[in-house]
């Protein structure tokens, strides 16, 4: 009996962790790209909400895959605003980020309300893709390797971001833009173009994360459903110090702390719902207290670049 | 490469014959708030020539170079490359036109490795061309006679080495026009000689080189043509015929007059202008009281540094002790250990007989210890703050500038105005943000701050780098004066042997993080110092 409970516990922890952690992973990967290039994207949560809503609507009328693509596109469109104001015009990144968030919250709630009233249409679950053999591994095989395709894509993106940032000239340019933009400029690479790409990628990944939440995770869209996930993603990105593999670990740990209650209930331990809702935030705080001293932020993070102004 | 050989073929005596200049600027004007940095500048630069650009601090040299390299847009004027008018509206355009630049202030990214810094901007698509960069680094480094670990973090290299990396970076990009804005300010005499040799080679290959320096003898060594700027205008150009046919002394005198006008007379006696370098013993009496003492001090190296091992040295009251040695042999570690910016691993540091090993940086400040860093942009000043604020930066919260927690603007501006006057800092106003000052004027801000408010012991790290001849001598006079009249002790780190011989009572030599010996500054000292600098055993 105990054996069974343990297996069930692990399985619930993992699948729950992925469910809750995947949006964080996608968004935090995006934030990593943007921060490395020197743009602090406080509006990430707004991009997730837009992606969540846009993706959901597309998915509702077409199919989940187009929905995910729609979410990505909605995120990119939102990021365009950030691009124009922060990268092109050099306005304050924090002010614009907060404005984006508030606007996105407003727009998505109003549109949702206007379109569906107080009903919340539900999407079908996305089909899972069983990886042969691996999914047969006892304990965690089923929960890890029998997931919707987008989950594998999410994990693959970790590797892609890691590779791009660390081993390509584009990654080098991105990091240079975040450390010392005038050096990048002097080397003949446009800082504005480099940062623009980074901001759009962030928007795309944030939007995709939001769409994952509504389409894959919940199957419905509820206003304000991101619930601070964008900010947790920012914290994860900062704690990971720009390293994609640490983003993965961080996002999954936070995801698991969310799913812990379900898993505990499975083994018969009952935790009050309030405590459960608190957990991820407590986890953030603990992580900050323990690791924040080592957090490394790019030298030029948050400062707009204008050539020739010294 | 085609254009380069073309230039070579057509211009055996470039400049005098039929060929036109490689780069020409006409009527370039650049106005900043409060100053006209460039005022109708005309300049022609020919292939196969080194064109020296001289001028006092704030004359507008860097501004003109920034215009050529696409960093600034001129307010008026035209630029011609190969006789055709071009719009250089970004550094990319300049690079594509074959204009490579070593900027006055480092453009290396401190947290990148040397290799990453070199390949930055060189990639095609996604791939990084590290192989080519490594080969390029190896070859140019060999030419320059330097050894640089490509995997070392750039920020951990000594500034002299960083400067060499910058030169490598500009060189292997395949430029036809090379702009060097004070490339030698951090180099040792040997480093400078090697660079001069490389410049000669490049010249042979038909490159046009614009070389900015404050050291007249360098200009005379490598320059084929010399242009002097003053307050944003061209004072005059000495063509190759003149440079070749005039004697060195006369050239020097003419250039100094062009640079400083009437004020030049006061400079007649200084060593740079005389052009002699030799040790001499100052006749003055130094008290026997030890002010600063290092006892067996060791500092752990950080990545790609050398650290210092077991350094013992005493500086007496009113004495100036020099520290010579090739940059990167522990100078920065030594200075920072004394200043308190780095912890001492073993050994002790005494200030007036009192251990300050565990005293904080600001505690040491209050005890009268000052540190003039060699990194004026990175740690010396805050570029977004005003000149006035930078001048009292280390007095924030103290009287008379703060009274009961409230800032007294009047006291600050009065003090700042005084300092600006007495150090001849060229700034439009004291409220101008420090980052917009010219390199030399930034250095003056740093010196003014550290040398005022009653110093007792000062650690100088390359105190005159980037200063024009006149200011260099004014600063040296001040250092001497502080020692003689106010009994201020000094530890003076410099890569410039001439400066050490000019100022010091004794000269210590650092090599590989160890103190090789201390030499009395008397006739012939330079030979002994030179011997110790390359690691000769101390006697
Ligand atoms: N970005 C800027 N903003 C405002 N003023 C500037 C800027 N760049 C240069 N200046 C001003 O232009 C003038 C010329 O500066 P520049 O840097 O060209 O002098 P320089 O000849 O290179 O001097 P140095 O020998 O000290 O390096 C200075 O008065 C400086 O304050
Ligand atoms: Mg300059």
Coordinates of C-alpha atoms in Angstrom, one line a residue, chain A residues 26-27 29-31 41 44 47-48 51 68-80 157 197-212:
Chain A
X26 CA 8.5 29.4 -21.1
X27 CA 8.0 32.9 -19.7
X29 CA 13.2 31.6 -20.7
X30 CA 11.8 34.6 -22.5
X31 CA 12.7 36.9 -19.6
X41 CA 10.6 43.1 -19.0
X44 CA 5.9 39.8 -18.9
X47 CA 2.2 39.3 -22.3
X48 CA 1.2 36.0 -20.7
X51 CA -1.2 35.1 -25.0
X68 CA -0.8 28.0 -29.2
X69 CA 0.5 29.8 -32.3
X70 CA -2.1 32.5 -31.7
X71 CA -1.0 32.9 -28.1
X72 CA 2.6 33.3 -29.3
X73 CA 1.5 35.9 -31.8
X74 CA -0.5 37.8 -29.2
X75 CA 2.6 37.9 -27.0
X76 CA 4.7 39.2 -29.9
X77 CA 2.2 41.9 -30.7
X78 CA 2.2 43.0 -27.0
X79 CA 6.0 43.0 -27.0
X80 CA 5.9 45.3 -30.0
X157 CA 13.4 25.2 -26.0
X197 CA 14.8 40.7 -31.4
X198 CA 15.2 39.9 -27.7
X199 CA 12.0 41.7 -26.7
X200 CA 10.0 40.0 -29.4
X201 CA 11.3 36.6 -28.4
X202 CA 10.3 37.3 -24.8
X203 CA 6.9 38.4 -26.0
X204 CA 6.5 35.2 -28.0
X205 CA 7.6 32.9 -25.2
X206 CA 5.5 34.8 -22.6
X207 CA 2.5 34.5 -24.9
X208 CA 3.1 30.9 -25.5
X209 CA 3.4 30.4 -21.7
X210 CA 0.0 32.1 -21.2
X211 CA -1.5 30.1 -24.0
X212 CA -0.2 26.9 -22.4

